[in-house]
Coordinates of C-alpha atoms in Angstrom, one line a residue:
Chain N
M1 CA 145.5 90.7 138.0
S2 CA 144.2 90.4 141.5
Q3 CA 146.5 90.1 144.5
T4 CA 145.2 86.7 145.5
G5 CA 145.9 85.2 142.0
L6 CA 142.2 84.4 141.5
E7 CA 140.6 85.6 138.2
H8 CA 137.1 86.9 138.6
P9 CA 134.9 88.0 135.8
K10 CA 134.0 91.6 135.3
L11 CA 130.8 92.2 137.1
E12 CA 129.5 95.2 135.0
R13 CA 127.3 94.5 132.0
Q14 CA 129.5 94.1 128.9
P15 CA 127.3 95.0 125.9
M16 CA 129.8 93.6 123.4
E17 CA 130.2 90.3 125.1
P18 CA 128.6 87.6 122.7
R19 CA 125.9 86.5 125.2
A20 CA 124.8 90.1 125.9
L21 CA 125.0 91.0 122.2
K22 CA 122.8 88.1 121.3
S23 CA 120.2 89.2 123.8
I24 CA 120.3 92.8 122.6
I25 CA 119.9 91.7 118.9
L26 CA 116.9 89.4 119.8
S27 CA 115.3 92.2 121.7
A28 CA 115.7 94.5 118.7
I29 CA 114.1 91.9 116.4
T30 CA 111.2 91.5 118.8
I31 CA 110.6 95.3 118.8
V32 CA 110.7 95.4 115.0
C33 CA 108.2 92.5 114.9
A34 CA 105.8 94.2 117.3
I35 CA 105.9 97.4 115.3
T36 CA 105.4 95.5 112.0
A37 CA 102.3 93.8 113.5
C38 CA 100.8 97.2 114.3
I39 CA 101.2 98.5 110.7
P40 CA 98.2 96.7 109.2
L41 CA 95.8 98.1 111.8
F42 CA 97.0 101.7 111.2
S43 CA 97.1 101.2 107.4
V44 CA 93.6 99.9 107.4
L45 CA 92.3 102.7 109.5
I46 CA 94.2 105.4 107.6
M47 CA 92.9 104.1 104.2
L48 CA 89.3 103.8 105.6
F49 CA 89.4 107.5 106.7
Y50 CA 91.1 108.6 103.6
R51 CA 89.0 106.8 101.0
G52 CA 85.8 106.3 103.0
G53 CA 85.9 109.6 104.7
K54 CA 85.6 111.4 101.3
R55 CA 82.1 110.0 100.8
L56 CA 80.9 110.2 104.3
T57 CA 77.7 112.3 104.2
F58 CA 74.3 112.1 105.8
Q59 CA 72.9 111.3 102.4
L60 CA 74.4 107.8 102.7
F61 CA 72.1 106.9 105.6
Y62 CA 68.8 107.6 103.9
T63 CA 69.2 107.0 100.2
L64 CA 69.1 103.8 98.2
P65 CA 72.1 102.4 96.2
P66 CA 72.8 104.2 92.9
G67 CA 72.3 102.7 89.5
A68 CA 75.5 101.8 87.6
F69 CA 75.2 104.9 85.4
D70 CA 74.3 107.4 88.0
S71 CA 76.8 110.3 88.2
A72 CA 79.5 110.2 90.9
G73 CA 78.6 111.2 94.4
V74 CA 74.9 110.0 94.1
G75 CA 73.3 107.4 96.2
G76 CA 73.9 105.7 99.6
F77 CA 73.1 102.5 101.4
G78 CA 70.4 103.3 104.0
N79 CA 68.8 99.9 103.2
A80 CA 72.0 98.0 103.9
I81 CA 72.4 99.8 107.3
L82 CA 68.8 98.9 108.1
G83 CA 69.2 95.4 106.9
T84 CA 72.3 94.8 109.0
A85 CA 70.6 96.2 112.1
F86 CA 67.5 94.1 111.5
M87 CA 69.4 90.8 110.9
V88 CA 71.7 91.3 113.9
G89 CA 68.6 92.1 115.9
I90 CA 66.9 88.8 115.0
A91 CA 70.2 87.0 115.7
G92 CA 70.3 88.7 119.1
L93 CA 66.7 87.8 119.9
I94 CA 67.5 84.1 119.3
S95 CA 71.0 83.9 120.7
V96 CA 70.7 86.0 123.9
P97 CA 68.0 84.0 125.7
F98 CA 69.4 80.7 124.3
G99 CA 72.9 81.5 125.4
I100 CA 72.0 82.9 128.9
L101 CA 69.6 80.1 129.8
A102 CA 72.1 77.4 128.8
A103 CA 74.9 79.4 130.6
I104 CA 72.8 79.4 133.8
Y105 CA 72.6 75.6 133.7
L106 CA 76.3 75.2 133.0
A107 CA 77.5 77.7 135.6
E108 CA 75.0 77.4 138.4
L109 CA 72.6 74.5 138.3
D110 CA 74.7 71.5 137.3
P111 CA 78.2 72.5 136.4
Y112 CA 80.0 69.2 136.7
S113 CA 77.5 66.8 135.1
K114 CA 78.2 64.9 131.9
I115 CA 75.7 66.9 129.9
S116 CA 77.2 70.2 131.0
E117 CA 80.7 68.9 130.0
I118 CA 79.4 67.9 126.6
A119 CA 77.4 71.1 126.1
R120 CA 80.4 73.2 127.0
F121 CA 82.6 71.3 124.6
C122 CA 80.0 71.7 121.9
A123 CA 79.9 75.4 122.5
K124 CA 83.7 75.7 122.3
T125 CA 83.7 73.7 119.1
M126 CA 81.0 76.0 117.7
T127 CA 83.2 79.1 118.3
G128 CA 85.6 77.6 115.7
L129 CA 82.8 76.8 113.2
P130 CA 83.7 78.4 109.9
S131 CA 81.2 81.2 109.3
I132 CA 80.4 80.0 105.8
I133 CA 79.2 76.7 107.3
A134 CA 76.7 78.7 109.3
G135 CA 75.5 80.1 106.0
V136 CA 75.3 76.7 104.3
F137 CA 73.3 75.3 107.3
A138 CA 70.8 78.2 107.3
Y139 CA 70.5 77.8 103.5
A140 CA 69.6 74.2 104.0
I141 CA 67.1 74.6 106.9
V142 CA 65.5 78.0 106.0
V143 CA 66.0 79.0 102.3
L144 CA 65.3 75.5 100.9
V145 CA 62.2 75.1 103.1
M146 CA 60.8 78.6 102.5
G147 CA 61.8 78.6 98.9
H148 CA 63.3 82.1 98.8
Y149 CA 66.1 84.2 100.3
S150 CA 65.0 86.3 103.3
A151 CA 66.2 88.4 106.2
W152 CA 65.0 85.7 108.5
A153 CA 67.5 83.2 107.1
G154 CA 70.3 85.8 107.4
G155 CA 69.4 86.4 111.1
I156 CA 69.3 82.7 111.9
A157 CA 72.7 82.2 110.2
L158 CA 74.2 85.0 112.3
S159 CA 72.6 83.6 115.5
L160 CA 74.6 80.4 115.1
L161 CA 77.7 82.4 115.4
M162 CA 76.5 84.5 118.4
I163 CA 75.2 81.6 120.6
P164 CA 78.6 80.1 121.7
T165 CA 80.1 83.6 122.4
V166 CA 77.1 84.7 124.5
M167 CA 76.9 81.4 126.3
L168 CA 80.6 81.0 127.2
T169 CA 81.0 84.6 128.4
A170 CA 77.8 84.5 130.3
E171 CA 78.9 81.3 132.0
E172 CA 82.2 82.9 133.1
A173 CA 80.3 86.0 134.3
I174 CA 77.9 83.9 136.4
K175 CA 80.7 81.9 137.9
M176 CA 82.4 85.2 139.0
V177 CA 79.5 86.1 141.3
P178 CA 80.8 85.8 144.9
N179 CA 79.6 82.8 146.8
P180 CA 78.3 84.7 149.9
M181 CA 75.7 86.3 147.7
R182 CA 74.4 82.9 146.6
E183 CA 74.4 81.7 150.2
A184 CA 72.6 84.8 151.4
A185 CA 69.9 84.3 148.8
Y186 CA 69.4 80.6 149.7
G187 CA 69.6 81.5 153.4
M188 CA 66.6 83.9 152.9
G189 CA 64.7 80.9 151.6
C190 CA 64.8 81.7 147.9
T191 CA 64.1 78.9 145.4
P192 CA 67.0 78.5 142.9
A193 CA 65.1 80.3 140.2
Q194 CA 64.4 83.3 142.6
S195 CA 68.0 83.5 143.7
L196 CA 69.1 83.4 140.1
I197 CA 66.7 86.1 138.8
K198 CA 66.8 88.4 141.8
V199 CA 70.4 88.1 143.0
I200 CA 72.9 86.2 140.8
L201 CA 71.9 87.5 137.3
P202 CA 71.8 91.2 138.3
V203 CA 75.3 90.9 139.8
A204 CA 76.6 89.0 136.7
M205 CA 74.8 91.4 134.3
P206 CA 77.9 93.6 133.3
G207 CA 79.8 90.4 132.3
I208 CA 76.9 89.0 130.4
I209 CA 76.4 92.3 128.5
T210 CA 80.1 92.4 127.6
G211 CA 79.7 89.0 125.9
V212 CA 76.5 90.1 124.1
V213 CA 78.1 93.3 122.8
L214 CA 81.1 91.4 121.6
A215 CA 78.9 88.9 119.8
V216 CA 76.9 91.7 118.2
A217 CA 80.1 93.4 117.0
R218 CA 81.3 90.1 115.5
A219 CA 77.9 89.4 113.8
A220 CA 77.6 92.9 112.4
G221 CA 80.8 92.3 110.3
E222 CA 80.1 88.8 109.2
T223 CA 79.6 88.4 105.5
A224 CA 79.9 84.7 104.7
P225 CA 76.7 83.6 106.5
L226 CA 74.7 86.2 104.6
L227 CA 75.9 85.6 101.1
F228 CA 73.3 82.9 100.2
T229 CA 70.8 83.4 103.0
A230 CA 69.9 87.1 102.8
L231 CA 71.6 87.7 99.4
F232 CA 71.5 91.4 98.5
S233 CA 68.9 93.9 97.5
E234 CA 68.7 97.4 96.0
S235 CA 65.4 98.3 97.7
W236 CA 64.3 99.0 101.3
L237 CA 64.0 96.3 103.9
S238 CA 61.2 93.7 103.6
P239 CA 62.0 90.7 105.8
N240 CA 60.5 88.1 103.5
D241 CA 62.7 89.1 100.5
P242 CA 66.4 89.3 99.9
T243 CA 67.9 91.8 102.2
A244 CA 70.9 94.1 101.8
S245 CA 73.6 94.3 104.5
L246 CA 76.7 96.4 104.9
A247 CA 79.1 93.4 104.8
V248 CA 77.7 91.9 101.6
L249 CA 77.5 95.3 100.0
I250 CA 81.3 95.8 100.6
Y251 CA 81.9 92.3 99.1
N252 CA 79.7 92.9 96.0
W253 CA 80.9 96.4 95.2
S254 CA 84.6 95.9 96.0
S255 CA 85.2 94.4 92.6
S256 CA 82.8 96.7 90.8
P257 CA 84.0 98.5 87.6
Y258 CA 82.2 101.7 88.7
E259 CA 84.3 104.1 90.8
N260 CA 81.1 105.4 92.4
L261 CA 80.3 102.0 93.9
I262 CA 83.9 101.3 95.0
E263 CA 83.9 104.7 96.9
L264 CA 80.6 103.7 98.5
A265 CA 82.1 100.3 99.5
W266 CA 85.0 102.2 101.3
A267 CA 82.4 104.5 103.0
A268 CA 80.4 101.4 104.1
S269 CA 83.6 99.8 105.5
L270 CA 84.4 102.9 107.4
I271 CA 80.9 102.9 109.0
L272 CA 81.2 99.2 109.8
V273 CA 84.6 99.4 111.4
V274 CA 83.7 102.5 113.4
L275 CA 80.6 100.7 114.6
V276 CA 82.6 97.5 115.5
F277 CA 85.3 99.5 117.3
I278 CA 82.7 101.5 119.3
L279 CA 81.0 98.2 120.4
N280 CA 84.4 96.7 121.3
I281 CA 85.4 99.7 123.4
L282 CA 81.9 99.7 125.0
S283 CA 82.3 96.0 126.0
R284 CA 85.8 96.8 127.4
T285 CA 84.5 99.7 129.6
I286 CA 81.6 97.5 130.9
G287 CA 84.0 94.6 131.4
G288 CA 86.6 96.9 133.1
K289 CA 84.0 97.9 135.7
I290 CA 83.5 94.4 136.9
K291 CA 87.1 93.9 137.9
R292 CA 87.2 97.0 140.1
Chain K
M1 CA 59.5 95.6 169.3
A2 CA 62.8 96.8 168.0
D3 CA 64.0 93.2 168.1
N4 CA 61.1 91.9 166.1
E5 CA 61.5 94.6 163.4
S6 CA 65.1 93.6 162.9
L7 CA 64.0 90.1 162.3
G8 CA 61.6 91.3 159.6
N9 CA 58.6 90.9 161.8
I10 CA 56.4 93.9 160.9
G11 CA 53.0 94.2 162.6
G12 CA 52.8 90.5 163.2
R13 CA 53.6 89.5 159.5
T14 CA 56.9 88.0 158.8
L15 CA 58.7 88.9 155.5
S16 CA 60.1 85.4 155.1
K17 CA 57.6 82.8 154.1
P18 CA 57.9 79.4 152.5
P19 CA 57.7 79.3 148.7
T20 CA 54.1 79.2 147.4
P21 CA 53.1 76.5 144.9
G22 CA 53.4 79.2 142.3
D23 CA 57.0 79.8 143.2
I24 CA 57.8 76.1 143.2
F25 CA 56.1 75.7 139.8
F26 CA 58.1 78.7 138.4
D27 CA 61.3 77.3 139.9
K28 CA 60.7 73.9 138.3
S29 CA 59.8 75.3 134.9
F30 CA 62.7 77.7 134.9
R31 CA 65.2 75.0 135.7
F32 CA 63.6 72.8 133.1
L33 CA 64.0 75.6 130.5
T34 CA 67.8 76.0 131.3
R35 CA 68.2 72.3 131.0
A36 CA 66.4 72.2 127.7
F37 CA 68.6 74.9 126.2
T38 CA 71.7 73.1 127.4
W39 CA 70.5 70.0 125.5
A40 CA 69.7 72.3 122.6
T41 CA 73.3 73.3 122.3
I42 CA 74.4 69.7 121.9
F43 CA 71.5 69.0 119.5
L44 CA 72.4 72.1 117.5
L45 CA 75.9 71.1 116.7
A46 CA 74.8 67.5 116.0
F47 CA 72.0 68.9 113.7
I48 CA 74.5 71.1 111.8
V49 CA 76.7 68.1 111.1
Y50 CA 73.7 65.9 110.3
K51 CA 71.9 68.4 108.0
I52 CA 75.0 69.3 106.0
G53 CA 76.0 65.6 105.8
G54 CA 72.4 64.8 104.6
E55 CA 72.5 67.4 101.9
A56 CA 75.8 66.1 100.7
L57 CA 74.7 62.5 100.6
P58 CA 73.3 62.4 97.0
A59 CA 76.4 64.1 95.7
F60 CA 78.5 61.7 97.8
S61 CA 76.9 58.7 96.1
D62 CA 77.2 60.2 92.6
L63 CA 80.7 61.5 92.9
G64 CA 82.1 59.1 95.4
I65 CA 85.5 59.5 97.0
N66 CA 87.1 60.5 93.7
F67 CA 85.6 63.9 94.3
L68 CA 88.5 64.5 96.7
F69 CA 91.2 63.6 94.3
T70 CA 90.2 65.1 91.0
S71 CA 90.5 68.7 89.9
A72 CA 87.7 69.9 87.6
W73 CA 84.9 72.2 88.3
D74 CA 82.6 72.4 85.3
S75 CA 78.8 72.7 85.8
S76 CA 78.0 72.3 82.1
E77 CA 79.7 68.9 82.0
D78 CA 78.7 68.0 85.6
L79 CA 82.4 67.4 86.5
Y80 CA 83.4 68.2 90.0
G81 CA 86.6 67.7 91.9
L82 CA 87.8 69.3 95.1
L83 CA 91.5 68.5 95.1
P84 CA 92.7 72.1 94.2
Q85 CA 90.5 73.6 96.9
I86 CA 91.6 71.2 99.5
W87 CA 95.2 71.8 98.6
G88 CA 94.6 75.6 98.5
T89 CA 92.9 75.6 101.9
L90 CA 95.8 73.7 103.6
Y91 CA 98.5 75.5 101.7
S92 CA 97.3 79.1 102.3
S93 CA 96.5 78.3 106.0
F94 CA 100.0 76.8 106.4
L95 CA 101.7 79.9 104.8
A96 CA 99.6 82.1 107.1
L97 CA 100.5 79.9 110.1
I98 CA 104.2 80.3 109.5
L99 CA 104.0 84.1 109.3
G100 CA 101.2 84.7 111.8
G101 CA 102.6 82.1 114.2
F102 CA 106.0 83.7 114.2
F103 CA 104.7 87.2 114.8
G104 CA 102.1 86.0 117.3
I105 CA 104.6 84.1 119.5
T106 CA 107.1 87.0 119.3
I107 CA 104.4 89.5 120.4
A108 CA 103.3 87.2 123.2
I109 CA 106.9 87.1 124.5
F110 CA 107.2 90.9 124.0
I111 CA 104.0 91.5 126.0
T112 CA 104.5 89.0 128.8
Q113 CA 108.2 89.2 129.5
D114 CA 108.5 92.7 131.1
F115 CA 110.0 94.4 128.1
L116 CA 107.7 97.3 128.3
P117 CA 106.2 99.7 130.9
Y118 CA 102.7 98.5 131.9
Q119 CA 100.9 101.2 130.1
I120 CA 102.5 100.5 126.7
E121 CA 102.1 96.8 127.3
I122 CA 98.3 97.3 127.6
T123 CA 98.2 99.5 124.6
L124 CA 100.0 97.0 122.4
K125 CA 97.7 94.2 123.7
N126 CA 94.6 96.3 122.8
I127 CA 96.0 97.1 119.3
I128 CA 96.6 93.4 118.6
E129 CA 93.1 92.5 119.9
L130 CA 91.5 95.2 117.6
L131 CA 93.2 93.5 114.6
A132 CA 90.8 90.6 115.3
A133 CA 87.8 93.0 115.5
I134 CA 88.1 94.3 111.9
P135 CA 85.6 92.3 109.7
S136 CA 87.3 90.0 107.2
V137 CA 85.5 91.7 104.3
V138 CA 87.2 95.0 105.2
Y139 CA 90.5 93.2 105.1
G140 CA 89.5 91.9 101.7
L141 CA 88.8 95.4 100.4
W142 CA 92.1 96.7 101.9
G143 CA 93.9 93.8 100.4
I144 CA 92.6 94.5 96.9
Y145 CA 93.3 98.2 96.9
V146 CA 96.3 98.6 99.2
L147 CA 98.2 95.4 99.7
V148 CA 98.2 94.0 96.2
P149 CA 99.5 97.1 94.5
L150 CA 102.1 97.4 97.4
I151 CA 103.5 93.9 97.1
R152 CA 103.3 93.5 93.3
P153 CA 106.6 95.0 92.4
F154 CA 108.3 93.1 95.1
A155 CA 106.6 89.8 94.0
N156 CA 107.6 90.3 90.4
F157 CA 111.2 91.0 91.5
L158 CA 111.1 87.7 93.3
H159 CA 109.8 86.0 90.2
E160 CA 112.4 87.6 87.9
Y161 CA 115.5 86.7 90.0
L162 CA 114.4 83.7 92.0
G163 CA 111.9 82.2 89.4
W164 CA 113.8 78.9 89.4
I165 CA 112.5 78.2 93.0
P166 CA 109.1 76.5 92.6
F167 CA 107.6 79.0 95.1
F168 CA 108.1 81.9 92.8
S169 CA 107.6 80.2 89.4
T170 CA 104.8 82.4 88.2
R171 CA 104.2 86.1 88.0
L172 CA 101.8 87.8 90.4
S173 CA 99.1 89.0 88.1
G174 CA 97.1 90.7 90.8
L175 CA 95.2 88.3 93.0
G176 CA 96.9 85.2 94.3
L177 CA 98.1 83.1 97.2
L178 CA 100.6 85.6 98.5
P179 CA 98.3 88.5 99.3
A180 CA 95.7 86.0 100.6
A181 CA 98.1 84.4 102.9
L182 CA 99.4 87.7 104.1
V183 CA 95.9 88.9 105.1
L184 CA 95.2 85.5 106.6
S185 CA 98.3 85.8 108.8
I186 CA 97.2 89.2 110.0
M187 CA 93.8 87.6 110.9
I188 CA 95.2 84.7 112.9
L189 CA 97.9 86.7 114.6
P190 CA 95.6 87.9 117.4
T191 CA 94.4 84.3 118.1
V192 CA 98.0 82.9 118.4
A193 CA 99.2 85.9 120.4
A194 CA 96.3 85.7 122.9
I195 CA 96.6 82.0 123.6
S196 CA 100.4 82.1 123.7
Q197 CA 100.2 84.9 126.3
D198 CA 98.1 82.7 128.5
A199 CA 100.6 79.9 128.1
F200 CA 103.5 82.2 129.2
K201 CA 101.5 83.6 132.1
A202 CA 100.7 80.1 133.3
I203 CA 104.5 79.5 133.9
P204 CA 105.1 79.9 137.7
Q205 CA 107.2 83.0 138.5
K206 CA 109.7 80.8 140.3
T207 CA 110.8 79.1 137.1
K208 CA 111.9 82.4 135.6
E209 CA 113.5 83.5 138.8
A210 CA 115.5 80.2 139.0
A211 CA 116.7 80.8 135.4
F212 CA 117.8 84.3 136.2
G213 CA 119.4 83.1 139.4
M214 CA 121.6 80.7 137.3
G215 CA 122.9 83.8 135.6
T216 CA 121.1 83.6 132.3
T217 CA 120.6 86.6 130.1
R218 CA 117.0 87.6 129.4
W219 CA 116.9 85.8 126.1
E220 CA 118.6 82.6 127.4
A221 CA 115.9 82.4 130.0
I222 CA 113.2 82.9 127.3
L223 CA 114.6 80.5 124.7
L224 CA 116.0 77.8 126.9
V225 CA 113.5 77.8 129.9
L226 CA 110.3 79.6 129.2
L227 CA 109.6 78.7 125.6
P228 CA 110.1 74.9 126.3
T229 CA 107.9 75.2 129.4
A230 CA 105.1 77.0 127.5
S231 CA 105.5 74.9 124.3
G232 CA 102.4 72.8 124.9
G233 CA 100.1 75.9 125.1
I234 CA 101.9 77.5 122.2
F235 CA 101.4 74.4 120.1
G236 CA 97.7 74.5 121.0
A237 CA 97.6 78.2 120.0
L238 CA 99.1 77.3 116.6
V239 CA 96.6 74.5 116.0
L240 CA 93.7 76.8 116.9
G241 CA 95.2 79.6 114.7
F242 CA 95.4 77.0 111.9
G243 CA 91.7 76.0 112.5
R244 CA 90.7 79.7 112.2
A245 CA 92.7 80.1 109.0
L246 CA 91.1 77.0 107.4
G247 CA 87.5 78.3 107.8
E248 CA 88.2 82.0 107.0
T249 CA 86.1 82.9 104.0
M250 CA 85.7 86.5 102.8
A251 CA 89.3 87.7 102.7
L252 CA 90.3 84.6 100.7
A253 CA 87.3 84.8 98.4
M254 CA 88.3 88.3 97.5
L255 CA 92.1 87.9 97.3
I256 CA 93.0 84.4 96.2
G257 CA 91.9 84.7 92.6
S258 CA 89.7 81.6 92.5
M259 CA 91.5 79.3 90.1
S260 CA 91.3 75.5 90.3
T261 CA 95.0 74.7 90.2
V262 CA 97.3 72.8 92.4
T263 CA 100.4 74.8 92.6
L264 CA 103.4 75.4 94.8
S265 CA 103.9 78.9 93.6
V266 CA 102.8 81.5 96.1
L267 CA 102.4 84.1 93.3
S268 CA 99.8 82.1 91.4
P269 CA 96.1 82.3 91.9
A270 CA 94.5 79.4 93.7
D271 CA 91.2 78.5 95.5
T272 CA 90.0 77.3 98.9
I273 CA 86.9 75.4 99.9
A274 CA 85.4 78.4 101.7
A275 CA 86.1 80.7 98.9
L276 CA 84.6 78.2 96.4
L277 CA 81.4 78.1 98.5
A278 CA 81.3 81.9 98.7
N279 CA 81.9 82.5 95.0
T280 CA 79.9 79.6 93.5
F281 CA 77.0 78.8 95.8
P282 CA 74.8 81.8 95.1
E283 CA 74.7 81.0 91.3
A284 CA 74.9 77.2 91.5
D285 CA 72.2 75.1 89.8
R286 CA 70.0 73.3 92.1
G287 CA 71.1 69.9 90.8
L288 CA 74.4 68.1 91.2
E289 CA 76.4 71.4 91.6
T290 CA 74.6 72.4 94.8
G291 CA 75.1 68.8 96.0
A292 CA 78.8 69.0 95.2
L293 CA 79.1 72.3 97.1
M294 CA 77.3 70.7 100.1
Y295 CA 79.8 67.8 99.9
A296 CA 82.6 70.4 99.9
A297 CA 81.0 72.2 102.9
C298 CA 80.9 68.8 104.6
V299 CA 84.6 68.2 104.0
L300 CA 85.5 71.7 105.3
L301 CA 83.3 71.1 108.4
L302 CA 85.0 67.9 109.2
I303 CA 88.5 69.3 108.7
T304 CA 87.9 72.3 110.9
L305 CA 86.0 70.3 113.6
L306 CA 89.0 67.9 113.8
V307 CA 91.6 70.7 114.0
N308 CA 89.6 72.7 116.5
I309 CA 88.9 69.8 118.8
A310 CA 92.6 68.8 118.7
G311 CA 93.6 72.4 119.5
A312 CA 91.0 72.7 122.4
V313 CA 92.2 69.4 123.9
I314 CA 95.8 70.4 123.7
V315 CA 95.2 73.8 125.3
A316 CA 93.0 72.3 128.0
K317 CA 95.6 69.6 128.8
T318 CA 98.5 72.0 129.1
T319 CA 96.7 74.6 131.2
Q320 CA 95.5 71.9 133.5
G321 CA 99.1 70.8 134.0
G322 CA 100.0 74.4 134.8
D323 CA 97.5 74.6 137.6
K324 CA 98.7 71.4 139.3
R325 CA 102.3 72.5 139.4

């Protein structure tokens, strides 16, 4: 109805116009999707605190698993906590030096050579290695050779999963070290090894630790590599024999007919998840400090 | 004197000196060590493939290629076939990919396309990342005692009224493909979401501004401009998510019901290669059965290696393209 006879569209937003309506509906669907995706996390956490929290006492940490016919409320899994700590410790002792040394070569000494390219590719491929394959491999090289299940085999299986994580995050951390620092070290007449150990690694340390902590968090929750390397045990830790771990305990007792054991499996899950979350938050705080 | 001190010359001695033979030796051996461990990484992956392949070889010559196309698992008769497990692995991963992929991409859009204030965006991102931190055995426990009772009435409703569709042709008796695939989709969602977010962030800001400048609505820009531009990276994310689902063990071993059948019904129990290994390996006899399991492990290893390498190559290719633009 304009004086000039030209029609012009209304310039205000028209919510009922088909195009705008479509946009609003799609946004609503997206919000619903995002909320739905958050439900599992909260459901898992609520159930862990509800069912596992009931059994959470100090007794759990220093007693052995109960017999099938023990009365409810008896027993704990001190041996499994110790076993998990021991095997993750072995895995760390293998994978941390392995990962960091290889990362130094990849990031600093010869980043663009053929072998670095191939090694980086291998490490990336290994991050996608199914965890059960790590178990089968450790079974073949340790259990079959030693002739019995042991904590060592479990630790070696876990280390296979930690190596690529440690290596790739350490490589990134070393690459982030500002160039002037390297140049200053070389300018002072440092050999490459001296500049690495005295200047570059200390600066990259927070990033490296982030990777190690994440790898430990992942390894602590892994079950499949331990199923037929460490097996399970009802007694205290002895590294040359089958060894209990929190993760295998949850698996074994989850389908148990005894209510007492199922309750303990929930309590073990609660402890495991709280531990993994603490490690994750820890790695985030360390990682957050680098960026500032 | 003051000049000399600032140069590090204290009492006639300089602080800087050439490296001693000891320093040079240390430097050489340190560098050798790092090189050795780099080689060890390559060697390790090759050794894993070689060792598992070697253990599978006797079973391979006994059972031959038929192992992959028959469907019996009977240790008393020494009859082994992997067809149901291969089918179950691919089918459950595919189901999980449909669901986890849809949610993962939607969430990546939600997080990267300025729907939310920064603070909530970060919180949502952290929640999704924490989903990946929960150990798979805990998801298994949650699946048995929370998810299965929750979906069972719904699943049986589907069977009663839509039972003529092959996907719902059996009752859900407890464990089965549906709860397994649901948990699996929760587990791959963070992978898909994280890599898709990277793909969206790699799009130059100008592309989006150009779309808005043409007068598109927010969703027209997302669906017609941003999604096609990021499609390479998103495809890579889906392939890597699929790779992760193929190798996932514990949640499936606990939820899928371990039955050697080839079925289309999502309400029926099934089996996967990883679940078969987890459930059978500890009690297997040291004869042909262990060999057959090694053969199965070898098949799983090859499938996941292929899928993961394909995914990594796709992601690398597409992010490289983004840098050049």
